[in-house]
XYZ file of C-alpha atoms in Angstrom:
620
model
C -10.441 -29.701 -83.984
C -13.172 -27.236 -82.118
C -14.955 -25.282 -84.536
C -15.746 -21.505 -83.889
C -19.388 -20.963 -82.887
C -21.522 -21.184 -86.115
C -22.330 -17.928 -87.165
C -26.311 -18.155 -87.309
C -26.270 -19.825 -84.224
C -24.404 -16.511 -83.209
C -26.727 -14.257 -84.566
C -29.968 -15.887 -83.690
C -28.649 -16.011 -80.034
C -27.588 -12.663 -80.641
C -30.476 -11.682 -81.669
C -32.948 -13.280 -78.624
C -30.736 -11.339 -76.334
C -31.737 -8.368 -78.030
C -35.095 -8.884 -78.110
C -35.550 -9.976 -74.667
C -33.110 -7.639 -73.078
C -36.088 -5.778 -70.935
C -37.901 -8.491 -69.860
C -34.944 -10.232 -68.961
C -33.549 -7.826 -67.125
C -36.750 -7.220 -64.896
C -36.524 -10.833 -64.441
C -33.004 -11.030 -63.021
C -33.866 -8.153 -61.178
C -36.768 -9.534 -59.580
C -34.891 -12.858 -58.553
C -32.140 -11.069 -57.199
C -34.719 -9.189 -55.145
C -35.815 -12.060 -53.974
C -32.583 -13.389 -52.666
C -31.253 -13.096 -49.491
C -27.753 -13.820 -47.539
C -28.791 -16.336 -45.204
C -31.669 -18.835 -45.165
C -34.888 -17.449 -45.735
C -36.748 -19.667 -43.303
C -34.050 -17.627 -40.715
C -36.607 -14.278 -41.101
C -39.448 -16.621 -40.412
C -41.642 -15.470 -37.325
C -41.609 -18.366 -34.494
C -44.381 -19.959 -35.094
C -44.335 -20.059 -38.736
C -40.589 -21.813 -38.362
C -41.914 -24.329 -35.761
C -44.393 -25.318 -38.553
C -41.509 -25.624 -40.783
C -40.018 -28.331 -39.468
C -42.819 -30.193 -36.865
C -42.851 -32.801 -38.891
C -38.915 -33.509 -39.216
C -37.402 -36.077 -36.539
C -33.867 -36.574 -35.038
C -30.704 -34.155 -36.050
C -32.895 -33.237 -39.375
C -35.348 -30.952 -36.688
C -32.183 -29.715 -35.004
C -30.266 -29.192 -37.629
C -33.126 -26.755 -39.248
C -33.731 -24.876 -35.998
C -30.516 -23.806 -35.581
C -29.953 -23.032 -39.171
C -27.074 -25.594 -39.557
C -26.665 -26.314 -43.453
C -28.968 -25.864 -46.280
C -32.169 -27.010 -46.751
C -33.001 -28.995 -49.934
C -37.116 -28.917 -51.117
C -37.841 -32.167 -53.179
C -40.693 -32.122 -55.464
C -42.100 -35.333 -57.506
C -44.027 -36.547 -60.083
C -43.912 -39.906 -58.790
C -46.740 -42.545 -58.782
C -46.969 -45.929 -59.676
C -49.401 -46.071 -62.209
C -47.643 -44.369 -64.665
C -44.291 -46.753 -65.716
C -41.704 -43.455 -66.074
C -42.747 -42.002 -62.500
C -42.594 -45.345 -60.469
C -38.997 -45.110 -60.595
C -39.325 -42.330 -58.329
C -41.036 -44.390 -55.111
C -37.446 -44.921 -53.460
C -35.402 -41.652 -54.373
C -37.039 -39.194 -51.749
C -35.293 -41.780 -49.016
C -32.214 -41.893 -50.894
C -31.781 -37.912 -51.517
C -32.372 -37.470 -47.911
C -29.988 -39.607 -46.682
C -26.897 -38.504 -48.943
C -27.773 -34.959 -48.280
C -27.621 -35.577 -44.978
C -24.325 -37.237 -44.897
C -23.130 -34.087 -46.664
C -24.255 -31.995 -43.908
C -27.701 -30.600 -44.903
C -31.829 -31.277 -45.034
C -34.017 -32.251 -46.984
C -37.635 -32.296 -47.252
C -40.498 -33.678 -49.185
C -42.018 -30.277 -50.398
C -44.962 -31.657 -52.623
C -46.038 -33.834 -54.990
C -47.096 -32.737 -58.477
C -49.433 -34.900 -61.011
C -48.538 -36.808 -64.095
C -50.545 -37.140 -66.950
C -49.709 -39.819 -69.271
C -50.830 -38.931 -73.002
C -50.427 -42.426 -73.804
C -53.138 -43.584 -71.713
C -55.349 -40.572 -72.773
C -54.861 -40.777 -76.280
C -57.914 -40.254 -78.359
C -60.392 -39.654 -74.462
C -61.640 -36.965 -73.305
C -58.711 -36.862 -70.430
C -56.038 -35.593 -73.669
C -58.093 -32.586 -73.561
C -56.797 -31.816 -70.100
C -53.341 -33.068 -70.798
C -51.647 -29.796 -72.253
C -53.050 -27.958 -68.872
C -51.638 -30.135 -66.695
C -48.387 -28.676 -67.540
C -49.734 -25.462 -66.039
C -51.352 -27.624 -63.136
C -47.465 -28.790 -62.457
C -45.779 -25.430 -62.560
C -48.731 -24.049 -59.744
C -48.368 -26.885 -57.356
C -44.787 -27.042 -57.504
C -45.063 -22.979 -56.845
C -47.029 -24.147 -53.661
C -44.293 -26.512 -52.385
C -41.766 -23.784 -52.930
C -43.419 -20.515 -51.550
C -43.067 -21.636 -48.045
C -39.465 -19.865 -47.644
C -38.115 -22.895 -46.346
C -35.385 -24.093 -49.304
C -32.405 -23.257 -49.634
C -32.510 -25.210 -53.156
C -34.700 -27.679 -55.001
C -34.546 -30.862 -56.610
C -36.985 -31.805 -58.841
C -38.249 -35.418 -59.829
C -40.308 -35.939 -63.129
C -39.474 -37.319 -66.335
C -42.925 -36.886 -69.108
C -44.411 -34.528 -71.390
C -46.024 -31.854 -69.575
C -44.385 -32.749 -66.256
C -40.408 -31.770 -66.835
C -41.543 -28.306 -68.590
C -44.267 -27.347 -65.487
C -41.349 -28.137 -62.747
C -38.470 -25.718 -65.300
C -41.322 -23.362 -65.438
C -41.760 -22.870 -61.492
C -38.237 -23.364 -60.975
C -37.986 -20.016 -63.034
C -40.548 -18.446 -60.606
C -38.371 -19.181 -57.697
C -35.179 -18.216 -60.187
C -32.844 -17.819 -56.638
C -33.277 -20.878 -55.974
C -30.466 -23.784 -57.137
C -32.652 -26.728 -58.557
C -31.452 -29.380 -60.631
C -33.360 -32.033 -62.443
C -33.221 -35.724 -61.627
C -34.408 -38.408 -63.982
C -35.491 -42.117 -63.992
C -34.525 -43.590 -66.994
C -35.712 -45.771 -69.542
C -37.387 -49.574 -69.295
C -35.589 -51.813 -71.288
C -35.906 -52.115 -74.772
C -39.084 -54.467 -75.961
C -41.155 -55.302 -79.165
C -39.261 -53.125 -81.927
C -40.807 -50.083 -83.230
C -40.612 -51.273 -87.217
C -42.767 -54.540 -85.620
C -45.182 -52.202 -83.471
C -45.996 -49.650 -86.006
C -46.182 -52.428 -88.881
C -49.153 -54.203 -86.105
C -50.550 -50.532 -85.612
C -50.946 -50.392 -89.394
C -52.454 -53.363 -90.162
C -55.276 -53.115 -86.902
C -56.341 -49.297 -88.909
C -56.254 -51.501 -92.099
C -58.768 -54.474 -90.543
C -56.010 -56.977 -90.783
C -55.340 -57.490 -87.306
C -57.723 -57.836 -84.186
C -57.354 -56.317 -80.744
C -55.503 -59.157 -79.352
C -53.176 -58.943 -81.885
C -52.674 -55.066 -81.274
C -52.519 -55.438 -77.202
C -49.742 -58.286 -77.488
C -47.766 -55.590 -79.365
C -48.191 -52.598 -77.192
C -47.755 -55.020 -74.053
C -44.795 -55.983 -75.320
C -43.647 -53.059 -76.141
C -44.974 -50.903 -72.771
C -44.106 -53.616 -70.582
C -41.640 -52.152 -67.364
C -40.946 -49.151 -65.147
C -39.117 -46.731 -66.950
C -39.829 -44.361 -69.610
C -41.426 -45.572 -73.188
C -38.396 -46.546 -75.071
C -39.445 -44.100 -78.246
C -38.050 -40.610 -78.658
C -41.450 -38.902 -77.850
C -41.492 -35.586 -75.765
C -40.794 -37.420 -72.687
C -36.852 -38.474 -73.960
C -37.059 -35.268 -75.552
C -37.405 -34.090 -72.254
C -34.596 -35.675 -70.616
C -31.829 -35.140 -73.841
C -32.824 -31.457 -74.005
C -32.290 -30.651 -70.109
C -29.189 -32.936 -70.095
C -27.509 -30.205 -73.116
C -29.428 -27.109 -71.028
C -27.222 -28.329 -67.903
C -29.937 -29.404 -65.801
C -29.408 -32.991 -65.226
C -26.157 -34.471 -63.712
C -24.147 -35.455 -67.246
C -24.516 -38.663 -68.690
C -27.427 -39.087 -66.500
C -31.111 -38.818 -68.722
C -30.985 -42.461 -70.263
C -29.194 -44.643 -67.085
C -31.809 -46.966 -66.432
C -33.701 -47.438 -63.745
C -33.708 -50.186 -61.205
C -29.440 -49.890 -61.486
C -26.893 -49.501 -59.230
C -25.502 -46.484 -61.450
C -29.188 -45.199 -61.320
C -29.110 -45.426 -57.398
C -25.230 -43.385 -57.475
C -26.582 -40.676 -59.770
C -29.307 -40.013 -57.655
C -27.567 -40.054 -54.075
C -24.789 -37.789 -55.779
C -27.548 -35.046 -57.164
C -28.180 -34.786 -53.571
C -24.561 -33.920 -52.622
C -23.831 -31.770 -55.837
C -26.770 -29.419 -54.639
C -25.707 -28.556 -51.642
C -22.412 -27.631 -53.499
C -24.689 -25.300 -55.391
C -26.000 -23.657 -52.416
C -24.745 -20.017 -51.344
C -22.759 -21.919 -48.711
C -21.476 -24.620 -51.006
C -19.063 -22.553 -52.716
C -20.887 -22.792 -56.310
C -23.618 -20.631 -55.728
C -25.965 -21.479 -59.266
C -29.338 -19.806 -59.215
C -31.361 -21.308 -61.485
C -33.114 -18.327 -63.140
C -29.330 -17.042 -63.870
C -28.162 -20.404 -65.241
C -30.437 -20.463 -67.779
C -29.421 -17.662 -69.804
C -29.910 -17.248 -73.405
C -27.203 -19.276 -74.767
C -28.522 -22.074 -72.753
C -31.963 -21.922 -74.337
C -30.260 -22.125 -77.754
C -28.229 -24.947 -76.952
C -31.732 -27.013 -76.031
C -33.245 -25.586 -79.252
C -30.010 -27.101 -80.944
C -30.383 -30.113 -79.159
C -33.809 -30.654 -79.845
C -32.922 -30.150 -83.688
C -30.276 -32.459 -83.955
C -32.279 -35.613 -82.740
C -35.371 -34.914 -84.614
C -37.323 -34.223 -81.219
C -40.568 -33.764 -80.080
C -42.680 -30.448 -81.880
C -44.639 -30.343 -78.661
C -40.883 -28.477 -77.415
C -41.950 -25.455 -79.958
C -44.232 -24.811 -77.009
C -42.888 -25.706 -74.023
C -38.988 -24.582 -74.819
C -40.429 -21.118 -75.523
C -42.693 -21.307 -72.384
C -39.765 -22.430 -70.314
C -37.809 -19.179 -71.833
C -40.513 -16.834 -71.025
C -40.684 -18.323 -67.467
C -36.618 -16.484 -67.435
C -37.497 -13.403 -69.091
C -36.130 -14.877 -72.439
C -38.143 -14.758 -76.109
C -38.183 -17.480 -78.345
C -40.055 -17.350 -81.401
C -40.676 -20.325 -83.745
C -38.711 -18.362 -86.414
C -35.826 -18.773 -83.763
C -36.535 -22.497 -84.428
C -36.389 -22.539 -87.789
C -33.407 -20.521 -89.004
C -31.419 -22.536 -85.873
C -32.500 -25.712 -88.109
C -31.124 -24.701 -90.982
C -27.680 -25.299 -89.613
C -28.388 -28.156 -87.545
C -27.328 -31.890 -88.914
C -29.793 -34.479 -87.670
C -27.259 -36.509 -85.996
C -29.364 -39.331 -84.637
C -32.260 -41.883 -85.809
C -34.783 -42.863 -82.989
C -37.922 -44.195 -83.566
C -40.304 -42.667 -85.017
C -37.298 -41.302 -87.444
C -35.841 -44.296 -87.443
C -36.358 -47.728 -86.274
C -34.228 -47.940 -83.208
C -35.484 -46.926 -79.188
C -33.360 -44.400 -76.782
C -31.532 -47.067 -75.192
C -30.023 -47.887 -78.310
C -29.117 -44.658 -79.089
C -27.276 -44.434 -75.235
C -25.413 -47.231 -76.452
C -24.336 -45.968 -79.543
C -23.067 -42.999 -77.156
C -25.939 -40.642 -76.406
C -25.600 -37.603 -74.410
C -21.541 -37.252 -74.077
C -21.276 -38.212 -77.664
C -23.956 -35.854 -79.173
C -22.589 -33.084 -76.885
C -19.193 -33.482 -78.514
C -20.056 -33.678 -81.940
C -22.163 -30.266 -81.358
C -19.346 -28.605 -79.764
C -16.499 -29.812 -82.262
C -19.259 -28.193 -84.787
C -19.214 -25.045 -83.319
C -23.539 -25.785 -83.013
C -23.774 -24.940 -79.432
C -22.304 -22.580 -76.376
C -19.420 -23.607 -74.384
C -19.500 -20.846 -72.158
C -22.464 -21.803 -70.189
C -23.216 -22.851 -66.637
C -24.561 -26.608 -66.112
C -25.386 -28.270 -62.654
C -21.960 -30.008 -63.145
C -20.110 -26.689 -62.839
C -18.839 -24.202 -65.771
C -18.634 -24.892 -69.633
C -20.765 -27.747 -71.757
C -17.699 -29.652 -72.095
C -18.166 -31.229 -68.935
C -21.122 -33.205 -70.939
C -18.664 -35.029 -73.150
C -17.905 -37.319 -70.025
C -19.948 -40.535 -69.290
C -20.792 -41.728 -65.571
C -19.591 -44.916 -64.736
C -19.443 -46.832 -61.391
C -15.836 -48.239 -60.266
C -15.950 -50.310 -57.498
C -18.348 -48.841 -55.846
C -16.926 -44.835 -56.553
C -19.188 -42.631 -59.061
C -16.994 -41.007 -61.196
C -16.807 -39.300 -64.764
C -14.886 -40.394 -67.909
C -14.260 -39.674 -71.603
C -16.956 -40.436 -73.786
C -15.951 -42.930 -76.423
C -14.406 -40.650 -79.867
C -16.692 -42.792 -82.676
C -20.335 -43.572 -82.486
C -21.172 -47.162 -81.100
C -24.007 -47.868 -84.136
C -23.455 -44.564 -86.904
C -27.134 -46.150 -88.367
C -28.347 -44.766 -84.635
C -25.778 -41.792 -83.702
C -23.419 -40.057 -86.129
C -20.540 -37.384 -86.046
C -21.352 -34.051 -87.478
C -18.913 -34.783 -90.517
C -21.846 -37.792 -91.613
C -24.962 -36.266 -90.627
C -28.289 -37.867 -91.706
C -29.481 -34.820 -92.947
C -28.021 -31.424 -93.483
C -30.720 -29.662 -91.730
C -32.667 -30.504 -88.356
C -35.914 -31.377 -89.950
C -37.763 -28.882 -88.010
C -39.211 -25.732 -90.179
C -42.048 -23.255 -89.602
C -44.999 -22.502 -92.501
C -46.616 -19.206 -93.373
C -49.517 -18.457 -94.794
C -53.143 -17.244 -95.262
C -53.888 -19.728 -92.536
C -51.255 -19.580 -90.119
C -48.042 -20.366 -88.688
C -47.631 -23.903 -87.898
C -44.838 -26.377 -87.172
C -43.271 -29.372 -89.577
C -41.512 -31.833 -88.627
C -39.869 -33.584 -91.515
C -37.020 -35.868 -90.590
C -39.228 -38.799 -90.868
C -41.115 -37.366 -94.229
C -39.403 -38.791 -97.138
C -38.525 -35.598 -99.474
C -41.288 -36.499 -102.572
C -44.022 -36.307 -99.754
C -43.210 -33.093 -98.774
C -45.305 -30.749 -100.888
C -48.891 -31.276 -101.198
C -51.608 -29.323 -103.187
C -54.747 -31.448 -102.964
C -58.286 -30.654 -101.772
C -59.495 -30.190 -98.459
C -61.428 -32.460 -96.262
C -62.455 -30.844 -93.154
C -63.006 -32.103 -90.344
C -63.787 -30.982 -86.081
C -62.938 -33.889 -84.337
C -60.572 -37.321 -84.542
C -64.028 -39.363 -84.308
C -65.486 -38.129 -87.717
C -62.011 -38.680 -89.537
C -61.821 -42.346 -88.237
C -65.314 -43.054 -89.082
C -64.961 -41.446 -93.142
C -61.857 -43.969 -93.400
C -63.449 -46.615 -91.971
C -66.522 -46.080 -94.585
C -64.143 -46.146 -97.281
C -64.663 -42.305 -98.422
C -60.934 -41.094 -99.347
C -60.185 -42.154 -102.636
C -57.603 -40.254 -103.736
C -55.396 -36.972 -102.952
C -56.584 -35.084 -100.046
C -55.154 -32.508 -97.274
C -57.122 -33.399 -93.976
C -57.840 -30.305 -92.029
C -58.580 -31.106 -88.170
C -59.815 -27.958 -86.394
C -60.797 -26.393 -83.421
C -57.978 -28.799 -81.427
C -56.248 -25.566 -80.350
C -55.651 -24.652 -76.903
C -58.600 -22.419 -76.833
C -60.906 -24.601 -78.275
C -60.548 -28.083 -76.348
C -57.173 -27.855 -74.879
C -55.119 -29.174 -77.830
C -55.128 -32.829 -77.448
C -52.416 -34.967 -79.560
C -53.626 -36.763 -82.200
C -52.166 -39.754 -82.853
C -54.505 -41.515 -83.668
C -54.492 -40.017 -87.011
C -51.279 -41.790 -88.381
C -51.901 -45.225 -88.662
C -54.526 -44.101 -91.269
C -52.892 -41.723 -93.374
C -49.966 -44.194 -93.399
C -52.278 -46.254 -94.902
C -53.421 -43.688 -97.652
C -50.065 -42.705 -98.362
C -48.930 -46.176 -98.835
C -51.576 -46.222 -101.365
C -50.292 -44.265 -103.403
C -52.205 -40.639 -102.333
C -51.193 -37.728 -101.933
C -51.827 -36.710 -98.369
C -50.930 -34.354 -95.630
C -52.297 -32.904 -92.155
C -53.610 -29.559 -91.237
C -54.208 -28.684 -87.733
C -54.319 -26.304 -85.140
C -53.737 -29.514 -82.757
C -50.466 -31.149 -81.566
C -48.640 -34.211 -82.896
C -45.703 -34.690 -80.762
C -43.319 -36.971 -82.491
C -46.271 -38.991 -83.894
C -46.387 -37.590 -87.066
C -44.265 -39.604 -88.644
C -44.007 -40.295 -92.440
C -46.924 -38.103 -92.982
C -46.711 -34.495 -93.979
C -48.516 -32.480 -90.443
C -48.486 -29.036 -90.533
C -49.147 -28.804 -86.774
C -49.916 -26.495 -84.085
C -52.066 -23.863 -86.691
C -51.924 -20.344 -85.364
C -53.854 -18.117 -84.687
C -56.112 -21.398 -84.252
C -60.145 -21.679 -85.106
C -61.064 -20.693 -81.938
C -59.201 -17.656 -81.799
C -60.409 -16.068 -85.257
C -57.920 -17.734 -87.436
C -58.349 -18.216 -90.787
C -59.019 -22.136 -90.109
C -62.370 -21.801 -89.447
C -63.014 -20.898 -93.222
C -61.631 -23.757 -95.002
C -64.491 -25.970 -96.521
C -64.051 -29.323 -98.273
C -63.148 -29.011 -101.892
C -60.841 -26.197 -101.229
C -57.224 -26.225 -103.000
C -54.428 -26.416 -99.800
C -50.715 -26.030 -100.255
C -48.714 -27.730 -97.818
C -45.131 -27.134 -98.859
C -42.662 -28.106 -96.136
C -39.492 -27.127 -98.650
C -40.133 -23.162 -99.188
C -41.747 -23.081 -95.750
C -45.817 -22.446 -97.044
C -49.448 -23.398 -95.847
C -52.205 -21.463 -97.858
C -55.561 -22.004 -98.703
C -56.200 -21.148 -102.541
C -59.039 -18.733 -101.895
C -59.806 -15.086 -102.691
C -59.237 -12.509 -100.376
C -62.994 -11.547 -101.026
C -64.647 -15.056 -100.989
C -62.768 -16.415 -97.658
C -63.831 -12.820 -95.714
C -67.653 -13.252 -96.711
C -68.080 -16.652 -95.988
C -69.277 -17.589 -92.394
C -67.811 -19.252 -89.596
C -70.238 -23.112 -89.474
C -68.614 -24.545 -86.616
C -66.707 -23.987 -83.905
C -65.154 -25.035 -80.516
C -67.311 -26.829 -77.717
C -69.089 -24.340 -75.480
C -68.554 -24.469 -71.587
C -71.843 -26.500 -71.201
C -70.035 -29.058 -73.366
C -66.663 -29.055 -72.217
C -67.635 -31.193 -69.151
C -66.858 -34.340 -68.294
C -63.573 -36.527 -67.130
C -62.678 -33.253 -64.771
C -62.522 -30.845 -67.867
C -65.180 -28.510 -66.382
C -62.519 -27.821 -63.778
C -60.004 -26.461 -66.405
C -62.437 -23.897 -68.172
C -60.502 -20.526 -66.300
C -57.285 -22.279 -68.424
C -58.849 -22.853 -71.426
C -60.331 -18.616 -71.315
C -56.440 -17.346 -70.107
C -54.469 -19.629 -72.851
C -51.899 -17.618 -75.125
C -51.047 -19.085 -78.585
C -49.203 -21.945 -79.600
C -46.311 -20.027 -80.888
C -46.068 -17.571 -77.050
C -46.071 -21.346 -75.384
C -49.731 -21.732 -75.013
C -49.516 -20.280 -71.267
C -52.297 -19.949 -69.567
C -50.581 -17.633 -67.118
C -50.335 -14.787 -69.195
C -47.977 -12.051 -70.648
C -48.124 -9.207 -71.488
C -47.908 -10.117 -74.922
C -50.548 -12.531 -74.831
C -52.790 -10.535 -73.560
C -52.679 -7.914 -75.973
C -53.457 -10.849 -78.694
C -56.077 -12.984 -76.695
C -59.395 -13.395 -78.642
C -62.413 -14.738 -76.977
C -63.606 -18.161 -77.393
C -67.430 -18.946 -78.395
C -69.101 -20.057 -75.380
């Protein structure tokens, strides 16, 4: 039986409306403005049309000059470096063609980059990655501002990639767009095997051979990494916002299903279209109770913290304000209701197995956890997401989900949760707000009052462990990684060696004003400090020896200092200076770095109003 909606889910939705009620408003205003009753391209002058379509051949030119059927842009991430975008090489071709057998166009709009953090990790590139989300959102803005489209589909599947195309979508808010994924590569090394390798390489047990066998096997096919990172965090929260085809984030690629799900986004836009009978505009389908349900979402699988930011980034994008406190309170009334690596030793396709998507979906609506009355890609109402895709000779169609979980030690029912609460919670402080993630902390790690050991960069932390220095209970602070400073790089390089310190029996715990992602793990990270270093927080005054209280159950981060002795003491280090902030293209992302906003506005470089009544300078 269907619960009624929880109450706190009510009243933090509730309450989001409330807050954002002007700037949503001017938002839907401005995207209805921006609509019009017939093709735009139709009020093109002559010459700009003929430009339009030049390059189109056959019925496709025709077919656009005489304004017969709608015009579909397609924008991709795709390249063939990067094993989650090379999926993408064929689906332009296929899109075209089933759009055109439903009686419209489409055209390759633009490309966008993809930055893999993965390959990054620990370089100089990770300082860029964060910005690359911004760098997504402006180019796909380019392929859409040439009033051609009609709709959009968009093609990306990682990190910074999926938020930068929901962010520009939102710019072009009139515009029907829907999502399309690739998939996952098929399962490999497991995780328990590849994180016990990663541990014993930071120990000094295991060579470099030994480490590359076990992230080859693990990394090892197109697709997307098999771990729930931000990139499948990606993919399961757009599946619950409505933005993907249901059933549709974890099909892998390389399938005949795959191939069926993709020709039949094609034909399910046009639908969307102001001709196709369903007109959707994006910027009115995500709505408030959407961005809950993708907060909820998030919460219940023990997702990625980097969606603190880019959730409330995408929400700003539609007028909408999300605040972390938003996140929090949701969590308290969130079940985790899966285990994925790294909060729990099985990969994504394992958890599609068990039931994924449709399954998840149903449990959260039988809960009374998330908004029925919402409008998905698929049509009206979430409960269109219970159904799985399958292929019957030949015919794409949707059925029933199964009623139990496949594996309940991967995917449970909201009666059996793992935990009661969604492991997601928000510190306050002298030195901030920050993010915890805790589904993967065991609960006697979870508050930590040790001394501080400060630190500026990843470098200087690996080299201390490596010399042997931390003997005993410590709280690692890691500064001037904020967005400001050096463009908030992950860090995961970090956990392999506090695993290690933990497992010896230390007390130990993360402070930063950097990112994590999912990486955190077993390890107590308050993440994503703000206001960070750079920006004047209070960060830039901790010193080693001072007492830190990470508390992750009553929600606190504090230094132990007087009032008096923390205001007098001086600022001894600080971000890297333009002159320094050169080198693997980073010079080129300096007017970023200035414009940021804080962590918890969605570290948008774009700017708000908001933001910019809160931006600080950064040392240069």
């Amino acid at each position: 039986m269907t619960a009624p909606l929880n109450r706190v889910i009510a009243e933090v939705t509730e309450r989001i409306v409330a807050r954002s009620e002007p700037t949503r408003s001017a938002y839907l205003r401005k995207i209805a403005a921006a609509a019009s009753e017939g093709p735009a391209r139709g009020a093109l002058g002559c010459s700009n049309f003929a430009h339009g379509y030049a390059g189109c051949v056959g019925e496709d030119k025709q077919a656009l000059r005489e304004l017969r059927g709608a015009n579909v842009a397609i924008v991709s991430s795709y390249n063939d470096m990067l094993s989650a975008h090379q999926p993408l090489a064929e689906y332009p071709d296929w899109l075209k063609d089933s759009i055109r057998a439903a009686g419209g166009v489409a055209q390759f709009a633009g490309g966008v980059p993809a930055m893999c953090d993965g390959i990054t990790q620990g370089r100089a590139g990770m300082e860029m990655s964060l910005f690359s989300r911004e760098v997504v959102a402006m180019a796909t803005g380019v392929a859409l501002a040439h009033d051609m489209f009609d709709a959009a589909l968009l093609l990306g599947v990682c990190d910074k990639i999926v938020p930068g195309l929901m962010i520009a979508a939102l710019s072009f808010g009139h515009l029907p767009t829907m999502l399309v994924p690739a998939g996952p590569m098929a399962s490999g090394l497991p995780n328990n095997e590849k994180s016990r390798i990663r541990q014993l390489f930071a120990e000094g047990r295991a060579d470099r051979k030994n480490l590359l066998d076990a992230e080859s096997a693990s990394y090892h096919s197109p697709g997307t990494c098999t771990f729930y990172g931000t990139a499948n965090s990606n993919q399961l929260v757009m599946e619950v916002m409505g933005m993907h085809l249901p059933g549709s984030s974890f099909v892998a690629p390389n399938t005949d299903l795959r191939r069926a799900l993709t020709e039949h986004a094609g034909r399910r836009v046009l639908e969307m279209t102001r001709d196709g009978g369903e007109f959707t505009p994006v910027g009115e389908l995500v709505d408030e109770r959407v961005v809950v349900n993708g907060v909820v979402a998030l919460l219940a699988t023990g997702g990625s913290t980097n969606h603190t930011m880019h959730l409330v980034a995408i929400a700003a994008a539609a007028g909408i304000k999300l605040t972390w406190d938003d996140f929090s309170d949701l969590s308290s009334v969130v079940p985790l209701l899966t285990r994925v690596y790294p909060n729990g030793s099985a990969d994504i396709n394992h958890f599609h197995a068990a039931g994924g998507v449709p399954f998840l979906v149903g449990q959260l609506l039988d809960a009374g956890l998330v908004h029925r009355d919402v409008r998905t890609v698929a049509g009206f109402g979430l409960d269109r997401y219970r159904q799985q895709p399958e292929l019957t000779d030949g015919e794409l169609r949707w059925v029933d989900a199964p009623a139990a979980s496949g594996d309940e030690s991967v995917l449970r029912p909201h009666t059996k949760p793992f935990a009661a609460d969604g492991g997601l919670r928000v510190l306050h402080g002298n030195l901030g707000n920050a993010v915890i993630k805790v589904s993967a902390v065991k609960p006697e790690h979870r508050v930590v009052l040790a001394p501080a050991r400060v630190f500026t960069d990843q470098a200087q932390f690996s080299a201390a462990f490596r010399a042997g220095e931390f003997t005993g209970d410590m709280v690692v602070v890691l500064r001037n990684q904020g967005p400001r400073a050096n463009g908030m790089p992950e860090l995961h390089g970090l956990t392999p060696s506090l695993g290690v310190l933990q497992d010896k029996g230390f007390k130990v715990a993360l402070v930063t004003d950097g990112r994590m992602s999912g990486a955190s793990g077993k390890i107590p990270a308050a993440i994503q400090v703000t206001p960070e270093a750079a920006a004047g927080g209070l960060l830039a005054k901790v010193r080693d020896g001072d007492m830190v209280r990470l508390d992750a159950e009553n929600g606190v981060l504090e230094v132990l200092v007087g009032d008096a002795e923390l205001a007098s003491r001086e600022v001894v280090d600080g971000p890297p200076s333009d002159d320094e902030w050169v080198g693997t293209g980073r010079e080129l992302f300096t007017a970023l770095r200035r414009a940021v906003g804080p962590a918890d506005q969605g570290a948008v470089a774009f700017g708000t109003m908001d933001q910019d009544e809160k931006r600080v300078e950064v040392p240069r």
